[in-house]
Amino acid sequence: MSLARALRWAGLLGVLLLAACGETATLPLAAGTGPHPVLPAPRPMLIPTVNIAPADGWFPRATPVAAPGTRVVAFATGLDHPRWLHVLPNGDVLVAETNAPPRPGDSGGFKGWIAGLVMQRAGATVPSANRITLLRDTDGDGVADQRTVLLDGLNSPFGMALVGEALYVADTDAVRRFRYTRGDTRITAPGERLVELPAGPINHHWTKNLIASTDGTRLYVTVGSNSNVAERGMAVEAGRAAIWEVDLRNGAHRVFADGLRNPNGMAWAPVTGALWTVVNERDELGSDLVPDYLTAVADGAFYGWPYSYFGAHVDTRVDPPRPDLVARAVAPDYALGPHTASLGLASSAGTTLPAPFTHGMFIGQHGSWNRRPHSGYQVVFVPFEGGRPSGAQPINVLTGFLSADGRASGRPVGVALDGQGALLVADDVGNTVWRVTGTR
């Protein structure tokens, strides 16, 4: 073993030994889930809780566990860190094979060192493939039999949206527009930059997602914060922790809503037409805080970050405080459990999965690294009534990503419905896209 590798493992062992003395959740995960989560007193620690699920991948022929009345198969395997999905009108499935770009400003200090070791152990430090791959099922058997590189040479791409004959891709630093013709399997013409996005040497939350408005005139783009809780100051947070609205005609943009620490998935509610998102909340307040959440997003609304969480629960670590902003902070609609890393979001409108999956939202939970015991590592469904969460607990759709001894066979990220109403799930540790259907 090389000296450098030995030092890395020694450092990781030191982190794990420190973490072994850390705190443990005192509440069941369900207490931090639903429209009215239990929010205990914060338990900040000098050494953050570190509870890594080492990334193993799947054994041959192994799969996640599907909910009763459904089955799961591998739609495509052998991908390179597939994170996000978009289904085209002709049924082709686009997959963003991607990972974090170089971020030299996000690795300094003790916490940065810990974060680097954690991400390495969790399988999140592989180089980014920087491409969009197209998967096509030509014979309708539910397994992709054609695979081509639609776009490459990108910069940590994530979100995708098709509007007319334009395919929009959210790189980590810009939204780019490419000309697309129905049935294309390769785009070679250079794209144009529609709008620059906050990036730079820190770029703490690098994933940028997007969704088109229902009338095809605007894009909504997620931009995560540049820190956990503004410990680097607010100057580096300009335009971040927000969802932008972008005019497709000229790239003009504005902040649509902010105070959202790290929004990722977005979806339109079929009944109300409201924009919904899932958000990763802050760390280092203990295993019971703070729940990630699902919420409708109102134009001009502020959701608390970094000054407060779930409405008026003040985070005393932030200096100077902003009581004026806390006073108008909107409480999210539905908590998804602390540290679940809820990323993917898809409306069930058009699904062919059986009840109880007909009205609500599917959510891909990438899984915790700083909670004891683990949380997430599953795909769940939040039932809706009248265009809003019914208040019931989430229903498991896919589980089995985490072994009994806390090792990760896979980690779900993006979710989407395909042209037949089946649920697709991107698994960036298993390097697979899973497909969930009803058993009938």
PDB file of C-alpha atoms in Angstrom, residues 111-249:
ATOM      1  CA  LYS A 111     -14.740  19.992   7.889  1.00  0.00           C
ATOM      2  CA  GLY A 112     -13.724  20.052   4.244  1.00  0.00           C
ATOM      3  CA  TRP A 113     -11.234  17.279   4.922  1.00  0.00           C
ATOM      4  CA  ILE A 114     -13.899  15.201   6.651  1.00  0.00           C
ATOM      5  CA  ALA A 115     -16.341  15.823   3.793  1.00  0.00           C
ATOM      6  CA  GLY A 116     -13.776  14.657   1.256  1.00  0.00           C
ATOM      7  CA  LEU A 117     -13.153  11.407   3.114  1.00  0.00           C
ATOM      8  CA  VAL A 118     -16.875  10.826   3.517  1.00  0.00           C
ATOM      9  CA  MET A 119     -17.620  11.353  -0.163  1.00  0.00           C
ATOM     10  CA  GLN A 120     -14.780   9.037  -1.159  1.00  0.00           C
ATOM     11  CA  ARG A 121     -16.063   6.276   1.115  1.00  0.00           C
ATOM     12  CA  ALA A 122     -19.611   6.778  -0.175  1.00  0.00           C
ATOM     13  CA  GLY A 123     -18.534   6.428  -3.811  1.00  0.00           C
ATOM     14  CA  ALA A 124     -19.154  10.073  -4.697  1.00  0.00           C
ATOM     15  CA  THR A 125     -15.707  11.161  -5.893  1.00  0.00           C
ATOM     16  CA  VAL A 126     -15.440   9.433  -9.273  1.00  0.00           C
ATOM     17  CA  PRO A 127     -14.647  11.792 -12.180  1.00  0.00           C
ATOM     18  CA  SER A 128     -17.680  13.162 -13.979  1.00  0.00           C
ATOM     19  CA  ALA A 129     -18.532  11.514 -17.310  1.00  0.00           C
ATOM     20  CA  ASN A 130     -20.023  14.864 -18.362  1.00  0.00           C
ATOM     21  CA  ARG A 131     -22.491  13.408 -20.833  1.00  0.00           C
ATOM     22  CA  ILE A 132     -26.154  12.851 -21.580  1.00  0.00           C
ATOM     23  CA  THR A 133     -26.844   9.270 -22.677  1.00  0.00           C
ATOM     24  CA  LEU A 134     -29.947   8.287 -24.648  1.00  0.00           C
ATOM     25  CA  LEU A 135     -31.633   4.958 -23.865  1.00  0.00           C
ATOM     26  CA  ARG A 136     -34.191   3.463 -26.237  1.00  0.00           C
ATOM     27  CA  ASP A 137     -36.445   0.420 -25.800  1.00  0.00           C
ATOM     28  CA  THR A 138     -37.212  -0.554 -29.388  1.00  0.00           C
ATOM     29  CA  ASP A 139     -39.165  -3.757 -28.688  1.00  0.00           C
ATOM     30  CA  GLY A 140     -41.245  -2.542 -25.750  1.00  0.00           C
ATOM     31  CA  ASP A 141     -40.053  -5.191 -23.297  1.00  0.00           C
ATOM     32  CA  GLY A 142     -39.170  -2.678 -20.586  1.00  0.00           C
ATOM     33  CA  VAL A 143     -35.399  -2.940 -21.072  1.00  0.00           C
ATOM     34  CA  ALA A 144     -33.316  -0.501 -23.111  1.00  0.00           C
ATOM     35  CA  ASP A 145     -31.718  -2.231 -26.089  1.00  0.00           C
ATOM     36  CA  GLN A 146     -30.141   0.832 -27.736  1.00  0.00           C
ATOM     37  CA  ARG A 147     -27.733   3.256 -26.081  1.00  0.00           C
ATOM     38  CA  THR A 148     -26.059   6.283 -27.631  1.00  0.00           C
ATOM     39  CA  VAL A 149     -24.254   9.365 -26.382  1.00  0.00           C
ATOM     40  CA  LEU A 150     -26.592  12.237 -27.160  1.00  0.00           C
ATOM     41  CA  LEU A 151     -24.301  14.955 -25.788  1.00  0.00           C
ATOM     42  CA  ASP A 152     -20.815  14.945 -24.306  1.00  0.00           C
ATOM     43  CA  GLY A 153     -18.156  17.447 -23.306  1.00  0.00           C
ATOM     44  CA  LEU A 154     -20.549  19.023 -20.800  1.00  0.00           C
ATOM     45  CA  ASN A 155     -19.709  20.467 -17.374  1.00  0.00           C
ATOM     46  CA  SER A 156     -21.319  18.360 -14.630  1.00  0.00           C
ATOM     47  CA  PRO A 157     -24.743  18.325 -16.334  1.00  0.00           C
ATOM     48  CA  PHE A 158     -27.857  17.609 -14.304  1.00  0.00           C
ATOM     49  CA  GLY A 159     -31.321  18.929 -15.217  1.00  0.00           C
ATOM     50  CA  MET A 160     -32.828  18.554 -18.700  1.00  0.00           C
ATOM     51  CA  ALA A 161     -35.982  19.851 -20.384  1.00  0.00           C
ATOM     52  CA  LEU A 162     -37.328  19.739 -23.940  1.00  0.00           C
ATOM     53  CA  VAL A 163     -39.324  22.713 -25.208  1.00  0.00           C
ATOM     54  CA  GLY A 164     -40.336  22.458 -28.847  1.00  0.00           C
ATOM     55  CA  GLU A 165     -37.175  21.742 -30.823  1.00  0.00           C
ATOM     56  CA  ALA A 166     -34.823  22.955 -28.104  1.00  0.00           C
ATOM     57  CA  LEU A 167     -33.233  20.732 -25.484  1.00  0.00           C
ATOM     58  CA  TYR A 168     -32.116  22.632 -22.392  1.00  0.00           C
ATOM     59  CA  VAL A 169     -29.372  21.212 -20.179  1.00  0.00           C
ATOM     60  CA  ALA A 170     -28.355  22.630 -16.808  1.00  0.00           C
ATOM     61  CA  ASP A 171     -24.595  22.396 -16.516  1.00  0.00           C
ATOM     62  CA  THR A 172     -23.193  23.345 -13.137  1.00  0.00           C
ATOM     63  CA  ASP A 173     -22.366  26.854 -14.369  1.00  0.00           C
ATOM     64  CA  ALA A 174     -24.942  27.620 -17.092  1.00  0.00           C
ATOM     65  CA  VAL A 175     -28.129  26.585 -18.833  1.00  0.00           C
ATOM     66  CA  ARG A 176     -27.306  25.553 -22.399  1.00  0.00           C
ATOM     67  CA  ARG A 177     -29.685  25.212 -25.342  1.00  0.00           C
ATOM     68  CA  PHE A 178     -29.276  22.622 -28.125  1.00  0.00           C
ATOM     69  CA  ARG A 179     -31.300  22.116 -31.274  1.00  0.00           C
ATOM     70  CA  TYR A 180     -33.131  18.771 -31.139  1.00  0.00           C
ATOM     71  CA  THR A 181     -35.204  16.938 -33.745  1.00  0.00           C
ATOM     72  CA  ARG A 182     -37.565  14.163 -32.698  1.00  0.00           C
ATOM     73  CA  GLY A 183     -35.749  10.834 -32.825  1.00  0.00           C
ATOM     74  CA  ASP A 184     -32.229  12.286 -32.679  1.00  0.00           C
ATOM     75  CA  THR A 185     -29.687   9.946 -31.103  1.00  0.00           C
ATOM     76  CA  ARG A 186     -26.711  12.303 -31.346  1.00  0.00           C
ATOM     77  CA  ILE A 187     -26.388  16.090 -31.158  1.00  0.00           C
ATOM     78  CA  THR A 188     -23.144  17.427 -32.596  1.00  0.00           C
ATOM     79  CA  ALA A 189     -23.995  21.095 -33.147  1.00  0.00           C
ATOM     80  CA  PRO A 190     -22.632  23.318 -30.380  1.00  0.00           C
ATOM     81  CA  GLY A 191     -25.183  24.635 -27.951  1.00  0.00           C
ATOM     82  CA  GLU A 192     -25.631  28.221 -26.873  1.00  0.00           C
ATOM     83  CA  ARG A 193     -25.532  29.551 -23.337  1.00  0.00           C
ATOM     84  CA  LEU A 194     -28.924  30.836 -22.312  1.00  0.00           C
ATOM     85  CA  VAL A 195     -27.973  32.039 -18.821  1.00  0.00           C
ATOM     86  CA  GLU A 196     -24.963  31.812 -16.519  1.00  0.00           C
ATOM     87  CA  LEU A 197     -25.494  30.104 -13.150  1.00  0.00           C
ATOM     88  CA  PRO A 198     -23.588  30.620  -9.876  1.00  0.00           C
ATOM     89  CA  ALA A 199     -20.618  28.241  -9.727  1.00  0.00           C
ATOM     90  CA  GLY A 200     -17.002  29.232  -9.015  1.00  0.00           C
ATOM     91  CA  PRO A 201     -14.313  27.560  -6.900  1.00  0.00           C
ATOM     92  CA  ILE A 202     -16.592  26.723  -3.943  1.00  0.00           C
ATOM     93  CA  ASN A 203     -19.761  25.580  -5.752  1.00  0.00           C
ATOM     94  CA  HIS A 204     -20.778  23.639  -2.647  1.00  0.00           C
ATOM     95  CA  HIS A 205     -24.108  22.368  -3.995  1.00  0.00           C
ATOM     96  CA  TRP A 206     -23.181  21.891  -7.619  1.00  0.00           C
ATOM     97  CA  THR A 207     -26.319  20.214  -9.029  1.00  0.00           C
ATOM     98  CA  LYS A 208     -28.581  22.499 -11.037  1.00  0.00           C
ATOM     99  CA  ASN A 209     -31.990  21.166 -12.054  1.00  0.00           C
ATOM    100  CA  LEU A 210     -34.578  22.714 -14.360  1.00  0.00           C
ATOM    101  CA  ILE A 211     -38.194  22.336 -15.413  1.00  0.00           C
ATOM    102  CA  ALA A 212     -40.147  24.122 -18.135  1.00  0.00           C
ATOM    103  CA  SER A 213     -43.313  26.079 -17.463  1.00  0.00           C
ATOM    104  CA  THR A 214     -46.475  24.462 -18.776  1.00  0.00           C
ATOM    105  CA  ASP A 215     -46.799  27.114 -21.504  1.00  0.00           C
ATOM    106  CA  GLY A 216     -43.194  26.646 -22.639  1.00  0.00           C
ATOM    107  CA  THR A 217     -42.086  30.249 -22.147  1.00  0.00           C
ATOM    108  CA  ARG A 218     -39.956  29.936 -19.000  1.00  0.00           C
ATOM    109  CA  LEU A 219     -37.587  27.649 -17.172  1.00  0.00           C
ATOM    110  CA  TYR A 220     -37.345  27.220 -13.424  1.00  0.00           C
ATOM    111  CA  VAL A 221     -33.809  26.427 -12.250  1.00  0.00           C
ATOM    112  CA  THR A 222     -32.636  25.227  -8.836  1.00  0.00           C
ATOM    113  CA  VAL A 223     -29.446  26.697  -7.371  1.00  0.00           C
ATOM    114  CA  GLY A 224     -28.284  25.273  -4.039  1.00  0.00           C
ATOM    115  CA  SER A 225     -26.414  27.152  -1.315  1.00  0.00           C
ATOM    116  CA  ASN A 226     -22.633  27.553  -1.200  1.00  0.00           C
ATOM    117  CA  SER A 227     -22.366  26.281   2.382  1.00  0.00           C
ATOM    118  CA  ASN A 228     -24.160  24.403   5.117  1.00  0.00           C
ATOM    119  CA  VAL A 229     -25.459  27.436   6.997  1.00  0.00           C
ATOM    120  CA  ALA A 230     -23.772  30.551   5.578  1.00  0.00           C
ATOM    121  CA  GLU A 231     -20.533  29.919   7.493  1.00  0.00           C
ATOM    122  CA  ARG A 232     -18.665  31.470   4.563  1.00  0.00           C
ATOM    123  CA  GLY A 233     -20.709  34.660   4.745  1.00  0.00           C
ATOM    124  CA  MET A 234     -23.618  35.777   2.610  1.00  0.00           C
ATOM    125  CA  ALA A 235     -21.530  37.366  -0.142  1.00  0.00           C
ATOM    126  CA  VAL A 236     -20.784  33.947  -1.650  1.00  0.00           C
ATOM    127  CA  GLU A 237     -24.504  33.079  -1.504  1.00  0.00           C
ATOM    128  CA  ALA A 238     -25.588  35.670  -4.067  1.00  0.00           C
ATOM    129  CA  GLY A 239     -28.303  34.132  -6.253  1.00  0.00           C
ATOM    130  CA  ARG A 240     -28.081  30.831  -4.370  1.00  0.00           C
ATOM    131  CA  ALA A 241     -30.395  28.803  -2.111  1.00  0.00           C
ATOM    132  CA  ALA A 242     -33.078  29.700  -4.614  1.00  0.00           C
ATOM    133  CA  ILE A 243     -35.187  28.766  -7.598  1.00  0.00           C
ATOM    134  CA  TRP A 244     -34.716  31.070 -10.575  1.00  0.00           C
ATOM    135  CA  GLU A 245     -37.255  31.914 -13.253  1.00  0.00           C
ATOM    136  CA  VAL A 246     -35.645  32.283 -16.703  1.00  0.00           C
ATOM    137  CA  ASP A 247     -37.230  33.792 -19.824  1.00  0.00           C
ATOM    138  CA  LEU A 248     -36.573  31.439 -22.755  1.00  0.00           C
ATOM    139  CA  ARG A 249     -36.632  34.277 -25.265  1.00  0.00           C
TER     140      ARG A 249
END
